[in-house]
PDB file of C-alpha atoms in Angstrom:
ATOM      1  CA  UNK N 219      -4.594   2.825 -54.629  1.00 55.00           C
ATOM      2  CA  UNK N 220      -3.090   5.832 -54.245  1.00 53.00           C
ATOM      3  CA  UNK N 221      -5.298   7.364 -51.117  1.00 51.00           C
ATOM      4  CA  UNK N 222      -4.287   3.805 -49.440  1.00 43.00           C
ATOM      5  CA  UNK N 223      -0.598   4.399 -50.229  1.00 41.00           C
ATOM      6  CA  UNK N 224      -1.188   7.838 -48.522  1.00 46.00           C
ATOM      7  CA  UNK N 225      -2.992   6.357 -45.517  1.00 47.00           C
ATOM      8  CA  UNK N 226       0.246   4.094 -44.895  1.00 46.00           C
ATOM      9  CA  UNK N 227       2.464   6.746 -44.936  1.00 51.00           C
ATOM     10  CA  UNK N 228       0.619   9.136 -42.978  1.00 48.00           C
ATOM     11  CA  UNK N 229      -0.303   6.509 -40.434  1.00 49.00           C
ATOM     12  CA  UNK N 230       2.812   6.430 -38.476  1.00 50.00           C
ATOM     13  CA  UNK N 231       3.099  10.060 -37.966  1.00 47.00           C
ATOM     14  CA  UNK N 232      -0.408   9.315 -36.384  1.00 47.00           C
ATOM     15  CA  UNK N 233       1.093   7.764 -33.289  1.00 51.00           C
ATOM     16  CA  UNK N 234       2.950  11.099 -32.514  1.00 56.00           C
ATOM     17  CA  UNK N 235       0.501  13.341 -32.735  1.00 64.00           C
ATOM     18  CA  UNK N 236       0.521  16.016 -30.314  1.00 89.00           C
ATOM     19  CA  UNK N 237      -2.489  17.176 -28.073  1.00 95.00           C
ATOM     20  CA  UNK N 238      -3.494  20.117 -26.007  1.00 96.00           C
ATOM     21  CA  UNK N 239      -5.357  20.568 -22.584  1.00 96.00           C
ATOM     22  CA  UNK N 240      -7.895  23.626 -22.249  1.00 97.00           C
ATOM     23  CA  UNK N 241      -7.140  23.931 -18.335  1.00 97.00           C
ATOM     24  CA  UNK N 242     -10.281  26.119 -17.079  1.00 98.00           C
ATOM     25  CA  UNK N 243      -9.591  27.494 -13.411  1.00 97.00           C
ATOM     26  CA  UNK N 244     -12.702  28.379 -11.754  1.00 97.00           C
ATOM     27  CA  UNK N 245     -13.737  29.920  -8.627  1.00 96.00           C
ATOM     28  CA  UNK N 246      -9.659  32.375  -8.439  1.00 97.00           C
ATOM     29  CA  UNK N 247     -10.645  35.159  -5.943  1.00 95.00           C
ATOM     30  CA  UNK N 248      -7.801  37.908  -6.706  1.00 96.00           C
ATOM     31  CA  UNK N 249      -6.343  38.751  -9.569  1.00 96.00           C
ATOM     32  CA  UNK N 250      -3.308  38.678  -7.591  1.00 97.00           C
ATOM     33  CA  UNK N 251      -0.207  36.187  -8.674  1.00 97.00           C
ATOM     34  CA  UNK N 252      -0.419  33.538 -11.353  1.00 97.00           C
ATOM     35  CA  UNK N 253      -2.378  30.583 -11.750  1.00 97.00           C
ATOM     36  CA  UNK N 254       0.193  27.975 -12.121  1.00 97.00           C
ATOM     37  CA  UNK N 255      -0.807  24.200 -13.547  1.00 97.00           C
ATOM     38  CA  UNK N 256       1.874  21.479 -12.950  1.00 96.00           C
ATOM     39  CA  UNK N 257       0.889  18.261 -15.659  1.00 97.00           C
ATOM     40  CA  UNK N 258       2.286  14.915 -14.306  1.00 97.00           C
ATOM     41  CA  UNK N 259       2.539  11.697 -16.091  1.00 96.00           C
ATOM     42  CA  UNK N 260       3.378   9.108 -13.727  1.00 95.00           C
ATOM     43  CA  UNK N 261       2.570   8.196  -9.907  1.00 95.00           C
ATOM     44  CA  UNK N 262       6.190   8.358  -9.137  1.00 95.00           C
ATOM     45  CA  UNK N 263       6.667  11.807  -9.719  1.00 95.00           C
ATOM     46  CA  UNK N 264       2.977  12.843  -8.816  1.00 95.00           C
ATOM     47  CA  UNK N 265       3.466  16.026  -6.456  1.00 91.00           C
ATOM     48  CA  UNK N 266       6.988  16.012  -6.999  1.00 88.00           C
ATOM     49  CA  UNK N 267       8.135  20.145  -7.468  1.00 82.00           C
ATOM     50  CA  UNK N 268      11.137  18.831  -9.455  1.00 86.00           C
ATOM     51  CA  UNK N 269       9.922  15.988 -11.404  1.00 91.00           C
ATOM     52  CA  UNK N 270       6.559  18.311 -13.120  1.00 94.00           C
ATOM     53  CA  UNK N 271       6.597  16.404 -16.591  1.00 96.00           C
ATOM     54  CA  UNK N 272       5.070  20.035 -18.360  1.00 96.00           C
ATOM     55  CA  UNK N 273       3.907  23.513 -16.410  1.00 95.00           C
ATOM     56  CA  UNK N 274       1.868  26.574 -17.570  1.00 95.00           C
ATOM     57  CA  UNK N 275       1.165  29.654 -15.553  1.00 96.00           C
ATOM     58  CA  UNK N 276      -1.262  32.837 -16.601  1.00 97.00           C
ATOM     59  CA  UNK N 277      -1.688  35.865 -15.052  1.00 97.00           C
ATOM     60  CA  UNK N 278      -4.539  35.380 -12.347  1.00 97.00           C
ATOM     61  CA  UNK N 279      -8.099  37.155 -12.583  1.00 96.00           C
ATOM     62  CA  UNK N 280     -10.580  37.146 -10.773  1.00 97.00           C
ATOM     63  CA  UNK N 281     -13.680  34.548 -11.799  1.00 97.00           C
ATOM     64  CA  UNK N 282     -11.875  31.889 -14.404  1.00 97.00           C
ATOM     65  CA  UNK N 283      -8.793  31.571 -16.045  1.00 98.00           C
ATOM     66  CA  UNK N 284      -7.897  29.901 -19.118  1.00 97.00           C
ATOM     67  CA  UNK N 285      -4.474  27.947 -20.114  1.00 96.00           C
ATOM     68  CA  UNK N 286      -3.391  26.019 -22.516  1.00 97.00           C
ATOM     69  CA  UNK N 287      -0.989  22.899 -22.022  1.00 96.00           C
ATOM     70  CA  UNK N 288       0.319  22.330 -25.553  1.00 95.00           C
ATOM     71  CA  UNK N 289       2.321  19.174 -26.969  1.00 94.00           C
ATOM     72  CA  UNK N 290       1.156  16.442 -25.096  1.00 95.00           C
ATOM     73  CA  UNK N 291       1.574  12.745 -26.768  1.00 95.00           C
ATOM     74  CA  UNK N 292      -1.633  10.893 -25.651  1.00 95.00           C
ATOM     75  CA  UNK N 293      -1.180   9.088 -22.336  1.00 95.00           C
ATOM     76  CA  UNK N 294      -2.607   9.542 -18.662  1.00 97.00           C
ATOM     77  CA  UNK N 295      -2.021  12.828 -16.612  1.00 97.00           C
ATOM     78  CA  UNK N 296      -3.003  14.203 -13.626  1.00 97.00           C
ATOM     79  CA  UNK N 297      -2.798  17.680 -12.852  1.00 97.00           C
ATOM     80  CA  UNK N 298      -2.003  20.070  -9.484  1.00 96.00           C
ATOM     81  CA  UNK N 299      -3.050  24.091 -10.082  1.00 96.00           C
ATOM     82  CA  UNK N 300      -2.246  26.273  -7.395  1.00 96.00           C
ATOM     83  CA  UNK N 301      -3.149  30.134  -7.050  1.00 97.00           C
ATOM     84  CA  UNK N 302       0.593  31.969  -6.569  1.00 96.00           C
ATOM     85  CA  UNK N 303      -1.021  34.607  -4.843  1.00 95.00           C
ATOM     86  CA  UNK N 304       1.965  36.494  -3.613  1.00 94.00           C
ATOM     87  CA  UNK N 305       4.196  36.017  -7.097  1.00 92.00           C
ATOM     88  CA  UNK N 306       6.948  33.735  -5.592  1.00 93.00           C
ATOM     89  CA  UNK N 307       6.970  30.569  -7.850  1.00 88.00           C
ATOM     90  CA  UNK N 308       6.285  28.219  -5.377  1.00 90.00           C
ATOM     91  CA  UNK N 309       3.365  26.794  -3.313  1.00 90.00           C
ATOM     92  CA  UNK N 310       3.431  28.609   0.167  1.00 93.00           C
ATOM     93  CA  UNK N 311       2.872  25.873   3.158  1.00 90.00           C
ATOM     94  CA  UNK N 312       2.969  26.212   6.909  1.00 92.00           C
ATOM     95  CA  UNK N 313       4.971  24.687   9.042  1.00 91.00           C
ATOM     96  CA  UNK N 314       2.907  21.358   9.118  1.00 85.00           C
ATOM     97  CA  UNK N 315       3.303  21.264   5.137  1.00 84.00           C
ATOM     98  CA  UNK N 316      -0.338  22.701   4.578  1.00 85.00           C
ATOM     99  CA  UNK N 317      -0.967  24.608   2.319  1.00 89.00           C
ATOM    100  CA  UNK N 318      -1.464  28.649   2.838  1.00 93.00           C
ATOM    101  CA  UNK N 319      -2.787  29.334  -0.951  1.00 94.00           C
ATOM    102  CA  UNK N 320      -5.554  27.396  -2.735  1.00 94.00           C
ATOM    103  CA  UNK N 321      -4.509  24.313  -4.481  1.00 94.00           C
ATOM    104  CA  UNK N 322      -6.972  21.847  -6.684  1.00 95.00           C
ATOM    105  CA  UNK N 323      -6.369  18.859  -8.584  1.00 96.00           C
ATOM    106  CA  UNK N 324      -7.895  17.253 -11.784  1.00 95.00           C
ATOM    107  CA  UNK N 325     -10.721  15.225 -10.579  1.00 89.00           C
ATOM    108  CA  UNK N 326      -9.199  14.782  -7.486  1.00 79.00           C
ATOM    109  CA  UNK N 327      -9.776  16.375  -4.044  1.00 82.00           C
ATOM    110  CA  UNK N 328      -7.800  17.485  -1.116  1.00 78.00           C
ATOM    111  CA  UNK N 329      -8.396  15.295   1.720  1.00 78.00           C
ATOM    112  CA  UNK N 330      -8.551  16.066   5.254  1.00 75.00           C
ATOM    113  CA  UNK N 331      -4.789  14.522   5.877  1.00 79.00           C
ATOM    114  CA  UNK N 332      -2.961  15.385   2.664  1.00 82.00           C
ATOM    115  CA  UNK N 333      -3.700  15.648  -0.952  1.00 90.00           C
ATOM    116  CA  UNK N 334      -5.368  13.100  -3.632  1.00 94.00           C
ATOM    117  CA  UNK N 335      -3.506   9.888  -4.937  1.00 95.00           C
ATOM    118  CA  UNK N 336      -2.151  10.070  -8.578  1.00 96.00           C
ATOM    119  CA  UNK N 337      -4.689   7.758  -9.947  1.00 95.00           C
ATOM    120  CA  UNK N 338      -7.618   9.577  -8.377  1.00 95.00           C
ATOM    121  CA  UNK N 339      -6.492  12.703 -10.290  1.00 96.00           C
ATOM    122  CA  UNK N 340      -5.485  10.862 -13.639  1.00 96.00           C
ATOM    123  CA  UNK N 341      -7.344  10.824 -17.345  1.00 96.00           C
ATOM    124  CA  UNK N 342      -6.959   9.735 -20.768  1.00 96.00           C
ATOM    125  CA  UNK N 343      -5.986  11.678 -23.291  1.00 95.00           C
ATOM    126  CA  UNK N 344      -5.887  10.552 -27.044  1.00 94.00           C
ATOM    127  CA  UNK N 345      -6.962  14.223 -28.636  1.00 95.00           C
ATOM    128  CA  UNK N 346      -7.288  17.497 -27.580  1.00 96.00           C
ATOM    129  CA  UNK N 347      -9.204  17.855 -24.014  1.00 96.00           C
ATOM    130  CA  UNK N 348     -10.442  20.469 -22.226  1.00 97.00           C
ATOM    131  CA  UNK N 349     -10.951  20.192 -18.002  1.00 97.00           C
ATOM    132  CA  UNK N 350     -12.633  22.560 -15.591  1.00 97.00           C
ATOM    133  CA  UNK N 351     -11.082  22.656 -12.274  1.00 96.00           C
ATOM    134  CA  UNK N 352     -12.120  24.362  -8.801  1.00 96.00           C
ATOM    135  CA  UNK N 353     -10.051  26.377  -6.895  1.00 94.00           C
TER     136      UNK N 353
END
């Protein structure tokens, strides 16, 4: 009786629970800039610079690069990692919006006109996950 009790109480607390994504950037030429990862929860702000629903950034090295994205409540997410290169904070583009330092995506790929859809990128998480992605 009492383990049950404890089960009942603990079992809300449950729904809250907080989860982390192993982000493992592969294929980072320099170890120039940061590697920054932009975590997105929603198709409406998908690729959206000022609607990024949780960020991390490392320093870049050269072969892979590990970060963490901590606190998560489980849900779908897609991701957009970019190599800063040059240290400025932001993607660099040309003047046709392409852009001039590599980019990747969970799952996703850049296209020939433009980047990957929302729900080509997205996944499930309900516990801690861990995703490889290619620079």
């Amino acid at each position: 009786m009492r383990i049950l009790l404890i089960a009942l109480f603990l079992a809300p607390w449950s729904i809250f629970s907080q989860n982390n994504i192993s982000v493992h950037v592969h294929n980072v030429a320099s170890d120039k800039g940061h590697i920054n990862v932009a975590v997105y929860n929603s198709d409406a702000t998908f690729l959206s610079f000022d609607r990024v629903f949780k960020a991390g950034r490392e320093a870049a090295h050269e072969g892979i690069v590990q970060l963490m994205i901590e606190d998560l409540p489980a849900g779908k997410y897609a991701l957009a990692v970019f190599h800063d290169e040059n240290g400025n904070g932001k993607l660099d583009t040309n003047w046709l919006g392409v852009p001039k330092e590599k980019v990747a995506f969970s799952k996703g790929k850049m296209k020939t006109f433009g980047p990957p859809k929302y729900n080509e990128c997205a996944f499930q998480i309900h516990s801690d996950y861990e995703i490889d992605v290619k620079l």
